[in-house]
CSV table of C-alpha atoms in Angstrom, one decimal:
chain,number,residue,atom,x,y,z
A,4,UNK,CA,11.4,17.3,-51.7
A,5,UNK,CA,13.1,14.4,-53.5
A,6,UNK,CA,12.4,14.2,-57.3
A,7,UNK,CA,11.7,10.8,-58.7
A,8,UNK,CA,10.5,9.5,-62.0
A,9,UNK,CA,7.0,9.3,-60.6
A,10,UNK,CA,6.8,12.7,-59.0
A,11,UNK,CA,8.0,14.1,-55.6
A,12,UNK,CA,8.3,12.5,-52.2
A,13,UNK,CA,8.6,14.8,-49.2
A,14,UNK,CA,10.8,13.9,-46.2
A,15,UNK,CA,8.1,15.7,-44.1
A,16,UNK,CA,5.8,12.8,-44.7
A,17,UNK,CA,7.7,11.1,-41.9
A,18,UNK,CA,6.8,13.9,-39.4
A,19,UNK,CA,3.3,13.0,-38.4
A,20,UNK,CA,1.7,15.6,-36.0
A,21,UNK,CA,-1.1,13.1,-35.3
A,22,UNK,CA,1.3,10.4,-34.2
A,23,UNK,CA,3.1,11.4,-30.9
A,24,UNK,CA,6.4,9.7,-30.3
A,25,UNK,CA,6.7,7.0,-27.7
A,26,UNK,CA,9.5,7.4,-25.1
A,27,UNK,CA,12.2,4.7,-25.0
A,28,UNK,CA,12.7,3.7,-21.4
A,29,UNK,CA,14.8,0.6,-21.8
A,30,UNK,CA,18.1,2.1,-23.1
A,31,UNK,CA,20.9,3.5,-20.8
A,32,UNK,CA,21.4,7.0,-22.1
A,33,UNK,CA,25.1,7.1,-21.4
A,34,UNK,CA,25.7,4.2,-23.8
A,35,UNK,CA,23.6,5.6,-26.6
A,36,UNK,CA,24.4,9.3,-26.6
A,37,UNK,CA,23.1,11.1,-29.7
A,38,UNK,CA,20.7,8.3,-30.5
A,39,UNK,CA,16.9,8.8,-30.5
A,40,UNK,CA,15.3,8.8,-27.1
A,41,UNK,CA,11.8,8.3,-28.6
A,42,UNK,CA,10.2,5.9,-31.0
A,43,UNK,CA,9.0,8.4,-33.6
A,44,UNK,CA,7.5,7.8,-37.0
A,45,UNK,CA,10.9,8.4,-38.5
A,46,UNK,CA,12.7,5.8,-36.3
A,47,UNK,CA,9.8,3.3,-36.7
A,48,UNK,CA,9.9,3.6,-40.5
A,49,UNK,CA,13.7,3.4,-40.6
A,50,UNK,CA,13.7,0.3,-38.4
A,51,UNK,CA,11.1,-1.4,-40.5
A,52,UNK,CA,13.1,-0.7,-43.6
A,53,UNK,CA,16.2,-2.1,-41.9
A,54,UNK,CA,14.4,-5.3,-41.1
A,55,UNK,CA,13.8,-5.7,-44.8
A,56,UNK,CA,16.8,-4.3,-46.7
A,57,UNK,CA,19.3,-3.7,-44.0
A,58,UNK,CA,21.9,-5.9,-42.4
A,59,UNK,CA,24.5,-6.0,-39.5
A,60,UNK,CA,27.9,-7.5,-40.0
A,61,UNK,CA,28.6,-10.5,-37.7
A,62,UNK,CA,31.2,-8.7,-35.4
A,63,UNK,CA,32.4,-11.8,-33.6
A,64,UNK,CA,32.9,-13.8,-36.9
A,65,UNK,CA,34.9,-10.9,-38.4
A,66,UNK,CA,37.0,-10.7,-35.3
A,67,UNK,CA,38.0,-14.3,-35.7
A,68,UNK,CA,39.3,-13.5,-39.2
A,69,UNK,CA,40.8,-10.0,-38.8
A,70,UNK,CA,41.2,-9.7,-35.0
A,71,UNK,CA,39.1,-6.5,-35.3
A,72,UNK,CA,35.5,-5.9,-34.3
A,73,UNK,CA,33.9,-3.9,-37.2
A,74,UNK,CA,30.5,-2.6,-36.4
A,75,UNK,CA,29.4,-2.3,-40.0
A,76,UNK,CA,25.9,-2.0,-41.4
A,77,UNK,CA,24.4,-2.0,-44.9
A,78,UNK,CA,21.1,-0.6,-46.1
A,79,UNK,CA,20.3,-1.1,-49.8
A,80,UNK,CA,17.8,-0.3,-52.6
A,81,UNK,CA,17.8,-0.4,-56.4
A,82,UNK,CA,16.4,3.1,-56.8
A,83,UNK,CA,18.5,6.2,-56.1
A,84,UNK,CA,15.6,8.3,-54.9
A,85,UNK,CA,14.8,5.8,-52.2
A,86,UNK,CA,18.4,5.4,-51.2
A,87,UNK,CA,18.7,9.2,-50.9
A,88,UNK,CA,15.6,9.1,-48.6
A,89,UNK,CA,17.2,6.4,-46.4
A,90,UNK,CA,20.5,8.3,-46.3
A,91,UNK,CA,18.7,11.5,-45.1
A,92,UNK,CA,16.8,9.5,-42.4
A,93,UNK,CA,20.0,8.0,-41.1
A,94,UNK,CA,21.5,11.4,-41.0
A,95,UNK,CA,18.5,12.9,-39.1
A,96,UNK,CA,18.4,10.1,-36.6
A,97,UNK,CA,22.0,9.5,-35.9
A,98,UNK,CA,23.9,12.6,-36.9
A,99,UNK,CA,26.0,11.1,-39.6
A,100,UNK,CA,25.6,11.0,-43.4
A,101,UNK,CA,27.3,8.0,-45.0
A,102,UNK,CA,27.8,8.3,-48.7
A,103,UNK,CA,25.7,6.3,-51.2
A,104,UNK,CA,27.8,3.7,-52.9
A,105,UNK,CA,27.4,2.8,-56.6
A,106,UNK,CA,30.2,0.3,-57.3
A,107,UNK,CA,27.8,-2.7,-57.6
A,108,UNK,CA,26.2,-1.1,-60.7
A,109,UNK,CA,29.4,-1.7,-62.6
A,110,UNK,CA,29.2,-5.4,-61.7
A,111,UNK,CA,25.7,-5.7,-63.2
A,112,UNK,CA,23.8,-5.5,-59.9
A,113,UNK,CA,21.0,-3.0,-59.6
A,114,UNK,CA,21.9,-2.2,-56.0
A,115,UNK,CA,22.8,1.1,-54.3
A,116,UNK,CA,23.7,1.1,-50.6
A,117,UNK,CA,25.0,3.0,-47.7
A,118,UNK,CA,27.6,1.2,-45.5
A,119,UNK,CA,27.9,3.0,-42.2
A,120,UNK,CA,30.3,1.9,-39.4
A,121,UNK,CA,29.2,2.9,-35.9
A,122,UNK,CA,29.4,0.9,-32.7
A,123,UNK,CA,26.8,3.3,-31.2
A,124,UNK,CA,24.2,2.8,-33.9
A,125,UNK,CA,25.0,-0.9,-34.3
A,126,UNK,CA,24.3,-1.6,-30.6
A,127,UNK,CA,21.3,0.7,-30.6
A,128,UNK,CA,19.7,-1.4,-33.3
A,129,UNK,CA,20.6,-4.7,-31.7
A,130,UNK,CA,19.4,-3.7,-28.2
A,131,UNK,CA,16.2,-1.8,-29.0
A,132,UNK,CA,15.0,-3.6,-32.1
A,133,UNK,CA,16.5,-7.0,-31.2
A,134,UNK,CA,18.1,-7.3,-34.7
A,135,UNK,CA,20.4,-10.3,-35.2
A,136,UNK,CA,24.1,-9.9,-36.1
A,137,UNK,CA,24.8,-11.5,-39.5
A,138,UNK,CA,22.2,-13.6,-41.3
A,139,UNK,CA,18.6,-12.6,-40.8
A,140,UNK,CA,17.1,-15.7,-42.6
A,141,UNK,CA,16.0,-17.7,-39.5
A,142,UNK,CA,16.4,-15.2,-36.7
A,143,UNK,CA,14.2,-12.2,-37.3
A,144,UNK,CA,11.3,-11.4,-34.9
A,145,UNK,CA,9.1,-8.4,-34.3
A,146,UNK,CA,10.7,-6.6,-31.3
A,147,UNK,CA,8.9,-5.8,-28.1
A,148,UNK,CA,9.3,-2.0,-28.7
A,149,UNK,CA,7.1,-2.4,-31.8
A,150,UNK,CA,4.5,-4.8,-30.3
A,151,UNK,CA,4.1,-2.4,-27.3
A,152,UNK,CA,4.0,0.8,-29.5
A,153,UNK,CA,0.8,2.7,-30.3
A,154,UNK,CA,-1.0,1.5,-33.5
A,155,UNK,CA,0.1,4.5,-35.5
A,156,UNK,CA,3.8,3.8,-34.8
A,157,UNK,CA,3.2,0.1,-35.6
A,158,UNK,CA,1.9,1.4,-39.0
A,159,UNK,CA,5.1,3.4,-39.6
A,160,UNK,CA,7.2,0.3,-38.8
A,161,UNK,CA,5.2,-1.7,-41.3
A,162,UNK,CA,5.5,1.1,-44.0
A,163,UNK,CA,9.2,0.8,-43.7
A,164,UNK,CA,9.1,-2.9,-43.9
A,165,UNK,CA,6.8,-2.9,-46.9
A,166,UNK,CA,8.9,-0.3,-48.7
A,167,UNK,CA,11.8,-2.7,-48.4
A,168,UNK,CA,10.2,-6.1,-49.0
A,169,UNK,CA,6.6,-5.5,-50.1
A,170,UNK,CA,5.3,-4.9,-53.6
A,171,UNK,CA,2.2,-4.5,-55.7
A,172,UNK,CA,1.6,-5.3,-59.4
A,173,UNK,CA,3.8,-3.5,-61.9
A,174,UNK,CA,1.1,-1.6,-63.9
A,175,UNK,CA,3.3,0.3,-66.3
A,176,UNK,CA,2.2,-2.1,-69.1
A,177,UNK,CA,-1.4,-2.2,-68.1
A,178,UNK,CA,-3.5,-4.2,-65.6
A,179,UNK,CA,-2.9,-7.8,-66.7
A,180,UNK,CA,-3.2,-9.7,-63.4
A,181,UNK,CA,-5.4,-9.6,-60.3
A,182,UNK,CA,-4.3,-6.8,-58.0
A,183,UNK,CA,-2.7,-7.5,-54.6
A,184,UNK,CA,-0.3,-6.1,-52.1
A,185,UNK,CA,2.3,-8.7,-51.1
A,186,UNK,CA,5.3,-9.1,-48.8
A,187,UNK,CA,7.7,-12.0,-49.0
A,188,UNK,CA,10.4,-12.9,-46.4
A,189,UNK,CA,12.8,-15.7,-46.0
A,190,UNK,CA,12.2,-15.8,-42.2
A,191,UNK,CA,8.9,-17.7,-42.1
A,192,UNK,CA,8.2,-17.3,-38.4
A,193,UNK,CA,8.7,-13.5,-38.9
A,194,UNK,CA,6.2,-13.4,-41.8
A,195,UNK,CA,3.6,-14.9,-39.5
A,196,UNK,CA,4.3,-12.1,-36.9
A,197,UNK,CA,4.1,-9.5,-39.7
A,198,UNK,CA,0.7,-10.8,-40.6
A,199,UNK,CA,-0.6,-10.5,-37.0
A,200,UNK,CA,0.9,-7.0,-36.6
A,201,UNK,CA,-0.4,-5.8,-39.9
A,202,UNK,CA,-4.0,-7.1,-39.3
A,203,UNK,CA,-4.0,-5.5,-35.9
A,204,UNK,CA,-2.5,-2.2,-37.0
A,205,UNK,CA,-4.5,-1.6,-40.2
A,206,UNK,CA,-7.6,-3.7,-39.4
A,207,UNK,CA,-7.4,-5.6,-42.6
A,208,UNK,CA,-7.3,-9.3,-43.5
A,209,UNK,CA,-4.2,-10.7,-45.0
A,210,UNK,CA,-4.2,-14.1,-46.8
A,211,UNK,CA,-1.4,-16.6,-46.2
A,212,UNK,CA,1.3,-17.3,-45.4
A,213,UNK,CA,2.0,-19.2,-48.6
A,214,UNK,CA,5.2,-21.2,-48.9
A,215,UNK,CA,7.2,-20.7,-52.2
A,216,UNK,CA,7.8,-23.9,-54.1
A,217,UNK,CA,11.4,-24.2,-52.8
A,218,UNK,CA,10.2,-23.7,-49.2
A,219,UNK,CA,12.9,-21.1,-48.5
A,220,UNK,CA,10.5,-18.1,-48.2
A,221,UNK,CA,6.9,-17.3,-47.6
A,222,UNK,CA,4.5,-14.5,-48.5
A,223,UNK,CA,1.3,-12.9,-47.3
A,224,UNK,CA,-0.9,-10.6,-49.3
A,225,UNK,CA,-4.0,-8.4,-49.3
A,226,UNK,CA,-6.4,-9.3,-52.1
A,227,UNK,CA,-9.7,-7.6,-51.3
A,228,UNK,CA,-10.1,-4.6,-53.7
A,229,UNK,CA,-11.6,-2.2,-51.0
A,230,UNK,CA,-8.6,-3.0,-48.7
A,231,UNK,CA,-6.1,-2.2,-51.5
A,232,UNK,CA,-7.8,1.1,-52.0
A,233,UNK,CA,-7.7,1.7,-48.2
A,234,UNK,CA,-3.9,1.0,-48.2
A,235,UNK,CA,-3.3,3.5,-51.0
A,236,UNK,CA,-5.4,6.1,-49.1
A,237,UNK,CA,-3.4,5.5,-45.9
A,238,UNK,CA,0.0,5.6,-47.6
A,239,UNK,CA,1.3,2.1,-47.1
A,240,UNK,CA,4.1,2.8,-49.5
A,241,UNK,CA,6.4,5.8,-49.4
A,242,UNK,CA,8.8,4.2,-51.8
A,243,UNK,CA,8.2,6.4,-54.9
A,244,UNK,CA,7.8,3.5,-57.4
A,245,UNK,CA,5.7,1.3,-55.2
A,246,UNK,CA,3.6,4.3,-54.1
A,247,UNK,CA,2.9,5.2,-57.7
A,248,UNK,CA,1.9,1.7,-58.6
A,249,UNK,CA,-0.4,1.3,-55.7
A,250,UNK,CA,-2.0,4.7,-56.4
A,251,UNK,CA,-2.6,3.7,-60.0
A,252,UNK,CA,-4.1,0.3,-58.9
A,253,UNK,CA,-6.4,2.0,-56.4
A,254,UNK,CA,-7.5,4.5,-59.0
A,255,UNK,CA,-8.4,1.7,-61.4
A,256,UNK,CA,-10.2,-0.3,-58.6
A,257,UNK,CA,-12.2,2.8,-57.5
A,258,UNK,CA,-13.4,3.4,-61.1
A,259,UNK,CA,-14.5,-0.2,-61.4
A,260,UNK,CA,-16.4,0.1,-58.1
A,261,UNK,CA,-18.2,3.3,-59.2
A,262,UNK,CA,-19.5,1.5,-62.4
A,263,UNK,CA,-21.4,-0.9,-60.3
């Protein structure tokens, strides 16, 4: 159990006995030794989170500068409890435990991260999940392994993505605005794919996409009260802060519904 300011979150939440893993048939085992051989809830969640708050260094560009190919990755969050969670997932999936780095805090950035270097893991993510090297702004797309996965595994991918890039209203100071569950991304074609995947996997309607005023990002959101309650009951968020906020919102909406 990981202690957070809003209670406890259990790593075992990512071991779902009702969601069997899906074998990965497209990867040559000799090239990806000690990498997962099944798309499990853990791997699907980790991949979704990486699509949001992860990144791969552009190996060829770095080679032009340093004459070295560095297979570096970065995965970040502003909350230590969530970063510890991601660190433990990386360790479970790939057999390594990169340290959490805190130096950006001294520069005034609310960012913690792990920065593993592994050619094996780097190539695993690019081949299986079709992740781009370098900037993700215009090149993300939902990978075939997710589109072809069972619905429950698609949900785990979306949980990871929403833990990274999704949000719900901050309710610590009260309920001042209409509730919604939203996700914003800079890659606009990808946000359209996320909408389609989400509506199929959860069976709910999402509104949007809506372009932000500067046209560099777009967002989609769930607005129907009963759907927000459904997402809380089905654990859309595992991120401790977002999970707590969604639970409080759902509790408020349920009480409102009971009055009528």
